[in-house]
Structure formats: structure tokens, C-alpha cells
């Protein structure tokens, strides 16, 4: 595999050149719980929103490196259904970030052939946030490169409950046969029906929990945690996670060839 921006020698490309990352075994779908913006700001005696602003820059960095490495799907947990509990001013700032992010980054997204998608309850978002997201979804819908998937107003339990409700309606209406419901049926009713399951989950900031993120989809995902706060996360930390992933032995409950005797 050849890096798209091969001549732009950066630190992460040097790391790859040192052969510590195998470009043939890049996780197809990487999901990230981007955490620690508030603490990053607090450490600097800045308001929490300064941390969110800085975190937005990290999103751009990581989208670029994921695209360069040939990752197929990058899912970023940006706002949970529980984050509405935060102070109104912080929520308002977070809801303004998609516009800010896309205003700056959309031309490059187009250049890179990246497709923006989202999971979560779009209808619950403020009009201006929805508008910015819709514009990006529409503009990039025919792009065939990296899927940059934002989890916005996303909660996994709500997603599962909604999937079950939709399945029950379809059973009632006769378009779904109760006896033929399988795990695959469930996959099809989730918001991620069009995506492969994440291969690698990263959570930053030292928290070791899922916080209602992709509970069904993460059943066999490899987890990687770092104390690094999201605004400090960078290409090198991302590669560290991928390197760790490459050392894992994914068994899916079975045994690998060399273990059978
Ligand atoms: C992650 O950073 C961003 C969102 C959850 C929206 P936090 O805002 O949770 O930062 P901490 O965890 O308070 O440091
Ligand atoms: C999870 O982070 C949600 C996002 C990163 C968007 P939180 O900071 O909201 O999670 P908790 O409250 O620490 O579990
Ligand atoms: Mg947090």
C-alpha cells in the first residue's frame, strides 16, 4: 500500500518507514470515544469550550491520517444522548462545532474523496447543526473514500430500543417474519446497518468505560485505552493504537491455527 501523500514526510510517515506499522493490516473500521477536552482546558485554566475547540483540530488530524492509511470507516463519538445534561452554554458550543468544522474542512474532505455520515438522532439536534450536517452528507454522498462517521446525539441503548420497536412494527405489518429474526436482522435495524463492525475502539483521557457507545457493535472489537487527552491525541498516538491492534490475536471465541494441537 502506498501512502497518498507520500512526499509529505511527517513524523507518522517516518514511523511507518521504520516498519513498526504494517500497512497491510490496517483496521477497516476504527471507532473513537474522544474524551478529555474539558480536562485539557482545565489544566490550562481555560474554559471547557477551549478544550472542545482544540479537540476539533484533533478530529481533522486524525481524519487525515486515517484517510492516508486507507482506513475504510472512522466513527467518532462527538455527542452522546447523555451530554444534554451539561450546562446550556457548553451544549450550545458543542452544537456549533459541526458548522465550524465543516466550514473549514469540507473543501479538503471533497479533495480527499471522504464521505461524511452520521449516526444518532438527527431530529433532536438544533436546526443550524442539522443544516450543517445535512449539507456535508449531501455534498459528499457520492464520495467513495474514507467514511467519516460522526456519532452525534447518539446513545446505543436508544438505538437498540428503536431497532426493536421498528422490528415489532414490521412483524405486526407482516413485512418481517418473527421466526426468521436473527442477529443479522438486528444488524440491519441498527443505525450502523451499512457499516462493518468496528475492528478497533480507542478511548482517550484514561476513562475505561463505554458510556453508552455501540454496545451491540463492539461485541468482538479490540479495545485500546490511553491517558492522552483528546486535544493532545495525534498521528503518533493513533499509530500506537494501530500497532497495539496489530499485535492482538482475534479469536472470536475459537482458536487460531497454531493453537490447535
Ligand atoms: C469529550 O470531552 C467531548 C464530549 C464529551 C462532548 P469532555 O467534555 O467529556 O472532557 P472531560 O471528560 O470533561 O475532560
Ligand atoms: C462520552 O464521553 C461521550 C463522548 C465522547 C461524546 P463523556 O465524557 O460524556 O462520558 P462520561 O460521562 O465520562 O462517561
Ligand atoms: Mg468526558
XYZ file of N, CA and C and ligand atoms in Angstrom:
812
model
N 0.850 -1.192 0.000
C 0.000 0.000 0.000
C 0.895 1.255 0.000
N 0.515 2.223 -0.781
C 1.324 3.443 -0.854
C 0.532 4.583 -0.230
N 1.191 5.356 0.608
C 0.515 6.486 1.223
C 0.176 7.525 0.167
N -1.020 8.105 0.316
C -1.461 9.083 -0.687
C -0.508 10.275 -0.761
N -0.145 10.786 0.426
C 0.712 11.975 0.430
C 2.150 11.565 0.704
N 2.659 10.741 -0.157
C 3.925 10.087 0.107
C 5.088 11.051 0.306
N 5.061 12.136 -0.447
C 6.215 13.036 -0.407
C 6.161 14.018 0.756
N 5.054 14.009 1.440
C 4.910 14.886 2.588
C 5.382 14.136 3.833
N 6.690 14.121 4.041
C 7.270 13.330 5.137
C 6.942 13.934 6.492
N 6.136 13.243 7.219
C 5.798 13.718 8.555
C 6.264 12.666 9.553
N 6.054 13.002 10.822
C 6.513 12.088 11.871
C 5.883 10.708 11.725
N 4.592 10.699 11.403
C 3.935 9.393 11.351
C 4.410 8.588 10.161
N 4.757 9.278 9.085
C 5.271 8.525 7.937
C 6.653 7.942 8.234
N 7.408 8.681 9.046
C 8.725 8.157 9.456
C 8.533 6.889 10.271
N 7.542 6.941 11.152
C 7.263 5.778 11.993
C 6.894 4.572 11.116
N 6.123 4.837 10.079
C 5.744 3.756 9.170
C 6.981 3.258 8.431
N 7.819 4.215 8.023
C 9.031 3.851 7.293
C 9.924 2.950 8.140
N 9.881 3.172 9.451
C 10.676 2.316 10.346
C 10.043 0.930 10.492
N 8.973 0.719 9.764
C 8.296 -0.587 9.697
C 7.680 -1.057 11.003
N 7.337 -0.094 11.847
C 6.681 -0.506 13.081
C 5.172 -0.633 12.867
N 4.690 -0.162 11.735
C 3.273 -0.309 11.427
C 3.148 -1.074 10.117
N 2.369 -2.112 10.134
C 2.186 -2.928 8.947
C 1.015 -2.380 8.125
N 1.328 -1.804 6.996
C 0.278 -1.173 6.189
C -0.686 -2.176 5.564
N -0.330 -3.449 5.652
C -1.243 -4.470 5.109
C -2.320 -4.867 6.122
N -2.113 -4.504 7.398
C -3.089 -4.908 8.431
C -3.630 -3.668 9.156
N -4.270 -2.825 8.382
C -4.869 -1.628 8.962
C -6.331 -1.962 9.299
N -6.777 -1.648 10.528
C -8.185 -1.933 10.849
C -9.119 -1.213 9.862
N -10.139 -1.917 9.396
C -11.055 -1.295 8.423
C -11.914 -0.220 9.064
N -12.405 -0.543 10.263
C -13.286 0.407 10.948
C -12.693 0.721 12.320
N -12.368 1.980 12.522
C -11.856 2.432 13.820
C -12.895 3.357 14.444
N -13.253 3.088 15.696
C -14.204 3.941 16.411
C -13.466 4.602 17.569
N -13.748 5.876 17.783
C -13.035 6.598 18.849
C -14.003 7.327 19.776
N -13.833 7.091 21.082
C -14.534 7.893 22.087
C -13.585 9.031 22.440
N -13.886 10.189 21.887
C -12.974 11.342 22.005
C -13.247 11.999 23.355
N -12.406 11.742 24.337
C -12.706 12.220 25.693
C -11.526 13.004 26.257
N -11.853 13.938 27.140
C -10.817 14.664 27.864
C -10.634 16.122 27.458
N -11.548 16.637 26.657
C -11.435 18.042 26.234
C -11.526 18.993 27.423
N -12.463 18.700 28.309
C -12.674 19.566 29.466
C -11.449 19.600 30.362
N -10.881 18.415 30.626
C -9.699 18.349 31.499
C -8.492 19.021 30.856
N -8.402 18.899 29.541
C -7.299 19.562 28.818
C -7.360 21.066 29.065
N -8.571 21.618 28.982
C -8.744 23.071 29.176
C -8.480 23.444 30.633
N -9.008 22.622 31.540
C -8.867 22.909 32.977
C -7.389 22.999 33.365
N -6.600 22.070 32.822
C -5.159 22.065 33.123
C -4.493 23.380 32.743
N -5.084 24.060 31.776
C -4.523 25.322 31.294
C -5.291 26.536 31.812
N -6.155 26.297 32.794
C -7.005 27.357 33.341
C -7.815 28.045 32.248
N -8.272 27.250 31.281
C -9.098 27.797 30.199
C -10.527 27.261 30.347
N -11.512 27.928 29.723
C -12.878 27.388 29.786
C -12.990 26.063 29.032
N -13.918 25.206 29.444
C -14.068 23.888 28.821
C -14.213 23.972 27.299
N -14.885 25.028 26.844
C -15.120 25.114 25.393
C -13.809 25.276 24.615
N -12.790 25.820 25.276
C -11.483 25.928 24.609
C -10.945 24.525 24.312
N -11.238 23.603 25.217
C -10.840 22.205 25.017
C -11.581 21.596 23.834
N -12.862 21.921 23.709
C -13.637 21.390 22.584
C -13.119 21.956 21.251
N -12.756 23.233 21.291
C -12.223 23.855 20.074
C -10.930 23.174 19.643
N -10.085 22.914 20.630
C -8.807 22.245 20.341
C -9.060 20.810 19.861
N -10.048 20.173 20.483
C -10.403 18.800 20.109
C -10.836 18.708 18.650
N -11.464 19.755 18.176
C -11.904 19.788 16.771
C -10.695 19.714 15.824
N -9.612 20.338 16.236
C -8.392 20.282 15.403
C -7.854 18.855 15.345
N -7.983 18.144 16.487
C -7.538 16.742 16.504
C -8.387 15.902 15.541
N -9.672 16.201 15.462
C -10.555 15.453 14.554
C -10.004 15.553 13.126
N -9.617 16.756 12.749
C -9.092 16.982 11.398
C -7.813 16.161 11.174
N -6.919 16.235 12.170
C -5.647 15.497 12.093
C -5.880 14.011 11.906
N -6.778 13.472 12.718
C -6.983 12.015 12.726
C -7.757 11.571 11.475
N -8.649 12.414 11.001
C -9.351 12.076 9.741
C -8.324 11.980 8.611
N -7.380 12.914 8.611
C -6.346 12.908 7.556
C -5.500 11.644 7.608
N -5.000 11.314 8.795
C -4.102 10.162 8.882
C -4.875 8.869 8.615
N -6.117 8.803 9.067
C -6.932 7.607 8.793
C -7.099 7.449 7.279
N -7.366 8.549 6.620
C -7.523 8.521 5.162
C -6.213 8.094 4.495
N -5.109 8.673 4.930
C -3.794 8.322 4.355
C -3.486 6.836 4.515
N -3.898 6.272 5.651
C -3.576 4.867 5.936
C -4.522 3.888 5.253
N -5.592 4.401 4.675
C -6.537 3.516 3.984
C -7.589 2.897 4.896
N -7.819 3.532 6.067
C -8.920 3.096 6.933
C -10.220 3.305 6.140
N -11.165 2.373 6.278
C -12.409 2.493 5.497
C -13.469 3.337 6.220
N -13.570 3.129 7.536
C -14.578 3.856 8.322
C -13.944 4.378 9.612
N -14.160 5.657 9.881
C -13.712 6.248 11.137
C -14.955 6.799 11.836
N -15.352 6.152 12.939
C -16.532 6.622 13.668
C -16.076 7.397 14.894
N -16.558 8.621 15.034
C -16.127 9.490 16.129
C -17.316 9.843 17.019
N -17.185 9.498 18.296
C -18.258 9.802 19.252
C -18.113 11.269 19.637
N -19.023 12.094 19.137
C -18.887 13.539 19.299
C -19.849 14.109 20.339
N -21.032 13.465 20.474
C -22.025 13.964 21.443
C -22.975 12.829 21.783
N -23.068 12.533 23.078
C -23.921 11.409 23.478
C -25.307 11.914 23.878
N -26.265 10.983 23.919
C -27.628 11.368 24.345
C -27.618 11.863 25.793
N -26.562 11.519 26.539
C -26.458 11.958 27.936
C -25.771 13.329 28.051
N -25.116 13.777 26.992
C -24.380 15.042 27.070
C -25.298 16.278 27.146
N -26.610 16.065 26.913
C -27.562 17.184 27.072
C -27.621 17.645 28.513
N -27.138 16.807 29.449
C -27.165 17.168 30.872
C -26.171 18.282 31.193
N -25.295 18.594 30.269
C -24.248 19.597 30.553
C -24.829 21.018 30.524
N -24.068 21.997 31.068
C -24.578 23.374 31.060
C -24.950 23.816 29.640
N -26.004 24.631 29.556
C -26.555 25.049 28.263
C -25.473 25.676 27.381
N -24.631 26.500 27.969
C -23.621 27.203 27.161
C -22.631 26.210 26.527
N -22.300 25.159 27.272
C -21.373 24.158 26.719
C -22.052 23.373 25.600
N -23.327 22.996 25.824
C -24.069 22.253 24.795
C -24.158 23.110 23.522
N -24.459 24.400 23.714
C -24.577 25.289 22.544
C -23.269 25.347 21.774
N -22.181 25.409 22.499
C -20.878 25.446 21.809
C -20.640 24.155 21.033
N -20.935 23.035 21.691
C -20.724 21.739 21.021
C -21.592 21.637 19.762
N -22.790 22.200 19.830
C -23.695 22.140 18.672
C -23.252 23.077 17.542
N -22.348 23.990 17.854
C -21.852 24.887 16.802
C -20.611 24.297 16.116
N -20.074 23.234 16.708
C -18.817 22.699 16.165
C -18.936 22.064 14.773
N -20.020 21.313 14.478
C -20.104 20.759 13.123
C -20.004 21.846 12.043
N -20.678 22.996 12.287
C -20.605 24.085 11.304
C -19.171 24.577 11.149
N -18.541 24.826 12.301
C -17.162 25.336 12.287
C -16.254 24.342 11.584
N -16.369 23.102 11.991
C -15.502 22.056 11.452
C -15.693 21.930 9.944
N -16.947 21.891 9.513
C -17.218 21.634 8.097
C -16.906 22.850 7.234
N -17.134 24.049 7.792
C -16.782 25.264 7.038
C -15.332 25.245 6.608
N -14.481 24.866 7.558
C -13.039 24.865 7.281
C -12.617 23.648 6.464
N -13.210 22.504 6.778
C -12.635 21.242 6.321
C -13.331 20.646 5.094
N -14.532 21.127 4.779
C -15.282 20.496 3.687
C -14.536 20.492 2.345
N -13.867 21.585 1.972
C -13.121 21.522 0.698
C -12.091 20.385 0.687
N -11.374 20.223 1.800
C -10.376 19.142 1.858
C -11.046 17.767 1.882
N -12.186 17.701 2.539
C -12.955 16.449 2.562
C -13.293 16.039 1.125
N -13.710 17.016 0.327
C -14.051 16.747 -1.081
C -12.802 16.314 -1.853
N -11.728 17.048 -1.627
C -10.465 16.730 -2.308
C -10.009 15.306 -2.015
N -10.217 14.906 -0.759
C -9.776 13.570 -0.334
C -10.807 12.488 -0.637
N -11.940 12.873 -1.214
C -12.977 11.894 -1.578
C -13.579 11.220 -0.332
N -13.577 11.978 0.794
C -14.118 11.451 2.056
C -15.636 11.609 2.056
N -16.319 10.605 2.589
C -17.778 10.684 2.699
C -18.168 10.905 4.151
N -18.895 11.987 4.421
C -19.346 12.273 5.785
C -20.678 11.574 6.020
N -20.782 10.888 7.149
C -22.057 10.279 7.531
C -22.279 10.525 9.011
N -23.464 10.212 9.496
C -23.681 10.321 10.944
C -24.584 9.212 11.462
N -24.408 8.878 12.739
C -25.358 8.024 13.441
C -25.818 8.824 14.653
N -27.047 8.570 15.102
C -27.607 9.328 16.217
C -28.929 9.934 15.799
N -29.612 10.551 16.770
C -30.933 11.136 16.499
C -30.763 12.533 15.913
N -30.738 12.604 14.596
C -30.525 13.899 13.937
C -31.650 14.873 14.277
N -32.868 14.325 14.392
C -34.026 15.203 14.629
C -33.930 15.968 15.951
N -33.173 15.438 16.897
C -33.047 16.111 18.190
C -32.024 17.244 18.191
N -31.355 17.458 17.080
C -30.305 18.490 17.028
C -30.906 19.849 16.664
N -30.273 20.953 17.090
C -30.752 22.274 16.673
C -30.716 22.407 15.140
N -31.587 23.268 14.622
C -31.696 23.453 13.159
C -30.341 23.726 12.488
N -29.576 24.657 13.068
C -28.316 25.066 12.417
C -27.310 23.910 12.368
N -27.352 23.060 13.394
C -26.430 21.919 13.427
C -26.843 20.903 12.359
N -28.167 20.659 12.310
C -28.718 19.729 11.318
C -28.384 20.197 9.904
N -28.533 21.510 9.705
C -28.313 22.075 8.374
C -26.867 21.846 7.925
N -25.928 22.114 8.843
C -24.502 21.933 8.507
C -24.214 20.469 8.196
N -24.765 19.586 9.020
C -24.524 18.152 8.804
C -25.169 17.693 7.492
N -26.423 18.108 7.270
C -27.120 17.706 6.039
C -26.364 18.141 4.795
N -25.833 19.364 4.866
C -25.079 19.876 3.718
C -23.888 18.965 3.418
N -23.172 18.589 4.477
C -21.989 17.736 4.292
C -22.382 16.335 3.820
N -23.480 15.797 4.382
C -23.925 14.453 3.985
C -24.276 14.461 2.500
N -25.002 15.511 2.096
C -25.475 15.606 0.715
C -24.285 15.821 -0.245
N -23.428 16.756 0.128
C -22.320 17.106 -0.763
C -21.334 15.950 -0.973
N -21.185 15.114 0.056
C -20.163 14.060 -0.021
C -20.754 12.687 -0.336
N -22.063 12.652 -0.631
C -22.740 11.335 -0.703
C -22.215 10.427 -1.819
N -21.623 11.020 -2.842
C -21.088 10.165 -3.916
C -19.587 9.901 -3.769
N -18.994 10.424 -2.701
C -17.564 10.158 -2.475
C -17.378 8.698 -2.078
N -16.251 8.146 -2.495
C -16.071 6.698 -2.328
C -14.900 6.335 -1.418
N -14.289 7.353 -0.783
C -13.134 7.079 0.077
C -13.554 6.823 1.515
N -12.710 7.248 2.436
C -12.974 7.072 3.871
C -14.386 7.536 4.243
N -15.089 6.735 5.036
C -16.362 7.182 5.627
C -16.040 7.799 6.978
N -16.314 9.099 7.087
C -16.089 9.834 8.331
C -17.452 9.932 9.017
N -17.638 9.081 10.008
C -18.962 8.864 10.582
C -19.044 9.493 11.972
N -19.847 10.554 12.101
C -19.970 11.219 13.401
C -21.138 10.642 14.191
N -20.864 10.258 15.440
C -21.938 9.857 16.338
C -22.361 11.105 17.103
N -23.492 11.654 16.710
C -23.981 12.939 17.252
C -25.355 12.692 17.847
N -25.557 13.080 19.086
C -26.809 12.768 19.774
C -27.059 11.261 19.659
N -25.990 10.522 19.906
C -26.032 9.063 19.781
C -26.032 8.407 21.154
N -26.874 7.410 21.308
C -26.882 6.573 22.506
C -27.209 5.165 22.061
N -26.389 4.225 22.498
C -26.538 2.865 21.993
C -27.815 2.200 22.494
N -28.186 2.458 23.763
C -29.401 1.827 24.284
C -30.628 2.330 23.518
N -30.673 3.634 23.264
C -31.802 4.190 22.498
C -31.823 3.570 21.098
N -30.645 3.412 20.514
C -30.558 2.815 19.175
C -31.136 1.392 19.175
N -30.787 0.624 20.216
C -31.259 -0.763 20.303
C -32.779 -0.798 20.524
N -33.267 0.072 21.428
C -34.716 0.118 21.681
C -35.462 0.475 20.387
N -34.955 1.465 19.659
C -35.609 1.862 18.407
C -35.594 0.739 17.387
N -34.489 0.005 17.343
C -34.387 -1.106 16.395
C -35.454 -2.152 16.724
N -35.605 -2.451 18.012
C -36.602 -3.457 18.418
C -38.017 -2.979 18.083
N -38.269 -1.684 18.351
C -39.604 -1.141 18.031
C -39.907 -1.269 16.540
N -38.912 -0.918 15.718
C -39.110 -0.994 14.254
C -39.340 -2.447 13.829
N -38.613 -3.353 14.458
C -38.791 -4.766 14.123
C -40.198 -5.216 14.504
N -40.676 -4.768 15.652
C -42.015 -5.173 16.098
C -43.091 -4.638 15.153
N -42.913 -3.417 14.705
C -43.885 -2.851 13.745
C -43.890 -3.685 12.466
N -42.689 -4.026 11.982
C -42.601 -4.799 10.738
C -43.189 -6.202 10.904
N -43.021 -6.766 12.096
C -43.628 -8.091 12.342
C -45.159 -7.945 12.298
N -45.649 -6.903 12.982
C -47.108 -6.648 13.014
C -47.660 -6.447 11.610
N -46.913 -5.696 10.805
C -47.378 -5.390 9.441
C -47.117 -6.539 8.475
N -46.425 -7.534 8.943
C -46.207 -8.727 8.117
C -45.027 -8.634 7.161
N -44.194 -7.582 7.263
C -43.036 -7.483 6.367
C -41.801 -8.186 6.959
N -41.909 -8.553 8.245
C -40.816 -9.300 8.883
C -41.413 -10.510 9.586
N -40.793 -11.657 9.330
C -41.287 -12.896 9.919
C -40.593 -13.143 11.263
N -41.388 -13.225 12.333
C -40.836 -13.388 13.686
C -39.824 -14.535 13.761
N -40.157 -15.652 13.131
C -39.293 -16.838 13.246
C -37.988 -16.692 12.479
N -37.922 -15.719 11.581
C -36.678 -15.593 10.810
C -35.766 -14.489 11.362
N -36.101 -13.939 12.552
C -35.245 -12.894 13.146
C -33.949 -13.517 13.665
N -32.837 -12.961 13.198
C -31.521 -13.452 13.617
C -30.670 -12.252 14.072
N -29.450 -12.526 14.459
C -28.528 -11.432 14.802
C -28.353 -10.507 13.601
N -28.332 -11.076 12.408
C -28.161 -10.282 11.201
C -29.355 -9.329 11.008
N -30.553 -9.797 11.386
C -31.737 -8.921 11.293
C -31.509 -7.705 12.194
N -31.028 -7.964 13.401
C -30.763 -6.882 14.353
C -29.768 -5.885 13.740
N -28.703 -6.416 13.155
C -27.713 -5.544 12.491
C -28.392 -4.627 11.487
N -29.342 -5.193 10.766
C -29.985 -4.409 9.710
C -30.889 -3.306 10.245
N -31.344 -3.435 11.479
C -32.242 -2.410 12.038
C -31.486 -1.348 12.845
N -30.192 -1.539 13.008
C -29.400 -0.535 13.730
C -28.968 0.580 12.774
N -28.532 1.708 13.355
C -28.121 2.837 12.517
C -26.836 2.547 11.746
N -26.156 1.484 12.136
C -24.890 1.124 11.506
C -25.063 0.020 10.467
N -26.317 -0.201 10.035
C -26.613 -1.341 9.145
C -25.707 -1.390 7.914
N -25.265 -0.212 7.460
C -24.473 -0.138 6.219
C -22.971 -0.230 6.482
N -22.575 -0.391 7.759
C -21.146 -0.340 8.106
C -20.650 -1.677 8.645
N -19.356 -1.982 8.432
C -18.805 -3.159 9.104
C -18.659 -2.862 10.594
N -18.575 -3.893 11.433
C -18.385 -3.661 12.871
C -17.001 -3.076 13.124
N -16.848 -2.234 14.150
C -15.515 -1.681 14.414
C -14.502 -2.794 14.722
N -13.303 -2.653 14.176
C -12.212 -3.577 14.491
C -11.464 -3.095 15.724
N -11.373 -1.781 15.843
C -10.589 -1.184 16.928
C -11.381 -0.047 17.555
N -11.469 -0.061 18.887
C -12.077 1.052 19.630
C -10.988 1.735 20.443
N -10.908 3.038 20.304
C -9.949 3.828 21.084
C -10.738 4.728 22.028
N -10.339 4.795 23.295
C -10.880 5.840 24.167
C -9.727 6.596 24.796
N -9.796 7.904 24.717
C -8.741 8.751 25.281
C -9.120 9.193 26.687
N -8.181 9.793 27.362
C -8.349 10.506 28.646
C -8.339 9.622 29.892
N -8.026 8.338 29.725
C -7.872 7.478 30.903
C -9.161 6.854 31.405
N -10.308 7.241 30.854
C -11.571 6.604 31.273
C -11.659 5.238 30.602
N -12.085 4.249 31.377
C -12.130 2.890 30.838
C -13.575 2.397 30.891
N -14.407 3.031 30.093
C -15.820 2.613 30.015
C -16.354 2.973 28.631
N -17.557 2.452 28.359
C -18.127 2.654 27.022
C -19.073 3.850 26.943
N -19.598 4.298 28.072
C -20.505 5.451 28.081
C -21.573 5.359 26.983
N -22.208 4.202 26.906
C -23.363 4.021 26.001
C -22.999 4.135 24.516
N -21.837 3.626 24.168
C -21.370 3.712 22.771
C -21.358 2.331 22.108
N -22.099 2.163 21.071
C -22.066 0.986 20.175
C -22.011 -0.358 20.913
N -22.880 -0.529 21.891
C -22.828 -1.727 22.744
C -22.967 -3.027 21.954
N -23.839 -3.025 20.987
C -24.045 -4.228 20.163
C -22.858 -4.438 19.221
N -22.449 -3.354 18.594
C -21.452 -3.437 17.519
C -20.050 -3.776 18.016
N -19.775 -3.523 19.310
C -18.414 -3.699 19.827
C -18.164 -5.095 20.394
N -19.089 -6.022 20.144
C -19.008 -7.351 20.759
C -17.631 -8.002 20.594
N -17.026 -7.889 19.426
C -15.715 -8.514 19.196
C -14.624 -7.536 18.761
N -14.839 -6.267 19.118
C -13.868 -5.224 18.779
C -12.686 -5.263 19.746
N -11.503 -4.925 19.263
C -10.334 -4.784 20.138
C -10.353 -3.390 20.758
N -10.145 -3.305 22.089
C -10.193 -2.013 22.799
C -8.771 -1.521 23.070
N -8.590 -0.229 22.950
C -7.292 0.378 23.294
C -7.548 1.692 24.027
N -6.968 1.790 25.221
C -7.180 2.985 26.042
C -5.872 3.744 26.224
N -5.971 5.053 26.262
C -4.784 5.864 26.524
C -5.139 6.987 27.499
N -4.150 7.388 28.316
C -4.369 8.518 29.231
C -4.342 9.856 28.490
N -3.819 9.853 27.278
C -3.738 11.100 26.497
C -5.120 11.738 26.358
N -5.184 13.039 26.608
C -6.457 13.755 26.452
C -6.691 14.018 24.960
N -7.947 14.037 24.542
C -8.234 14.114 23.104
C -7.507 15.275 22.384
N -7.444 16.479 22.958
C -6.741 17.550 22.228
C -5.242 17.268 22.044
N -4.676 16.403 22.886
C -3.253 16.053 22.749
C -3.041 14.813 21.886
N -4.098 14.135 21.540
C -4.015 12.924 20.715
C -3.522 13.347 19.325
N -2.640 12.545 18.732
C -2.132 12.953 17.419
C -1.825 11.735 16.544
N -1.200 11.976 15.411
C -0.916 10.912 14.449
C -0.126 9.781 15.103
N 0.825 10.168 15.951
C 1.674 9.142 16.570
C 0.903 8.272 17.564
N 0.035 8.915 18.354
C -0.781 8.131 19.302
C -1.708 7.202 18.526
N -2.221 7.702 17.423
C -3.119 6.899 16.581
C -2.374 5.671 16.052
N -1.146 5.882 15.606
C -0.342 4.760 15.113
C 0.000 3.775 16.224
N 0.194 4.311 17.427
C 0.468 3.441 18.580
C -0.712 2.486 18.797
N -1.909 3.032 18.680
C -3.118 2.206 18.842
C -3.174 1.138 17.747
N -2.840 1.529 16.527
C -2.896 0.570 15.412
C -1.828 -0.509 15.591
N -0.660 -0.101 16.054
C 0.407 -1.082 16.326
C -0.047 -2.088 17.380
N -0.685 -1.575 18.437
C -1.173 -2.467 19.502
C -2.195 -3.430 18.908
N -3.073 -2.904 18.073
C -4.102 -3.735 17.414
C -3.446 -4.854 16.604
N -2.357 -4.494 15.942
C -1.701 -5.476 15.067
C -1.049 -6.615 15.846
N -0.839 -6.395 17.136
C -0.252 -7.457 17.972
C -1.320 -8.340 18.609
N -2.578 -7.950 18.478
C -3.657 -8.709 19.118
C -3.944 -9.991 18.340
N -4.490 -10.951 19.042
C -4.874 -12.218 18.434
C -6.404 -12.317 18.505
N -7.071 -12.029 17.399
C -8.546 -12.030 17.407
C -9.044 -13.453 17.217
N -9.711 -13.978 18.221
C -10.117 -15.398 18.155
C -11.602 -15.588 17.915
N -12.416 -14.600 18.236
C -13.880 -14.717 18.086
C -14.415 -15.967 18.778
N -13.814 -16.320 19.884
C -14.292 -17.483 20.641
C -13.710 -18.802 20.182
N -13.019 -18.785 19.053
C -12.441 -20.034 18.540
C -10.961 -20.112 18.851
N -10.242 -20.866 18.082
C -8.788 -20.971 18.243
C -8.131 -20.660 16.916
N -6.925 -20.113 16.996
C -6.162 -19.860 15.778
C -5.369 -21.116 15.418
N -5.054 -21.280 14.138
C -4.370 -22.462 13.631
C -3.263 -22.994 14.528
N -2.357 -22.084 14.966
C -1.178 -22.540 15.718
C -1.536 -23.033 17.123
N -2.769 -22.689 17.584
C -3.153 -23.092 18.937
C -3.826 -24.466 18.968
N -4.178 -24.965 17.791
C -4.871 -26.269 17.726
C -3.827 -27.382 17.651
N -3.884 -28.300 18.613
C -2.929 -29.427 18.533
C -3.589 -30.733 18.945
C -15.169 14.944 25.290
O -14.568 15.697 26.255
C -16.156 15.713 24.444
C -17.560 15.408 24.728
C -17.998 14.517 25.560
C -18.546 16.172 24.007
P -15.269 16.012 27.648
O -16.018 17.287 27.519
O -16.053 14.867 28.137
O -13.992 16.247 28.568
P -13.789 15.793 30.064
O -14.097 14.339 30.131
O -14.738 16.595 30.891
O -12.360 16.092 30.345
C -18.525 10.081 26.192
O -17.815 10.960 26.995
C -19.235 10.823 25.112
C -18.400 11.422 24.093
C -17.113 11.330 24.000
C -19.116 12.174 23.108
P -18.389 11.544 28.356
O -17.340 12.416 28.903
O -19.720 12.147 28.126
O -18.583 10.224 29.221
P -18.635 10.004 30.793
O -19.666 10.941 31.338
O -17.271 10.303 31.316
O -18.987 8.562 30.953
Mg -15.610 13.259 29.299
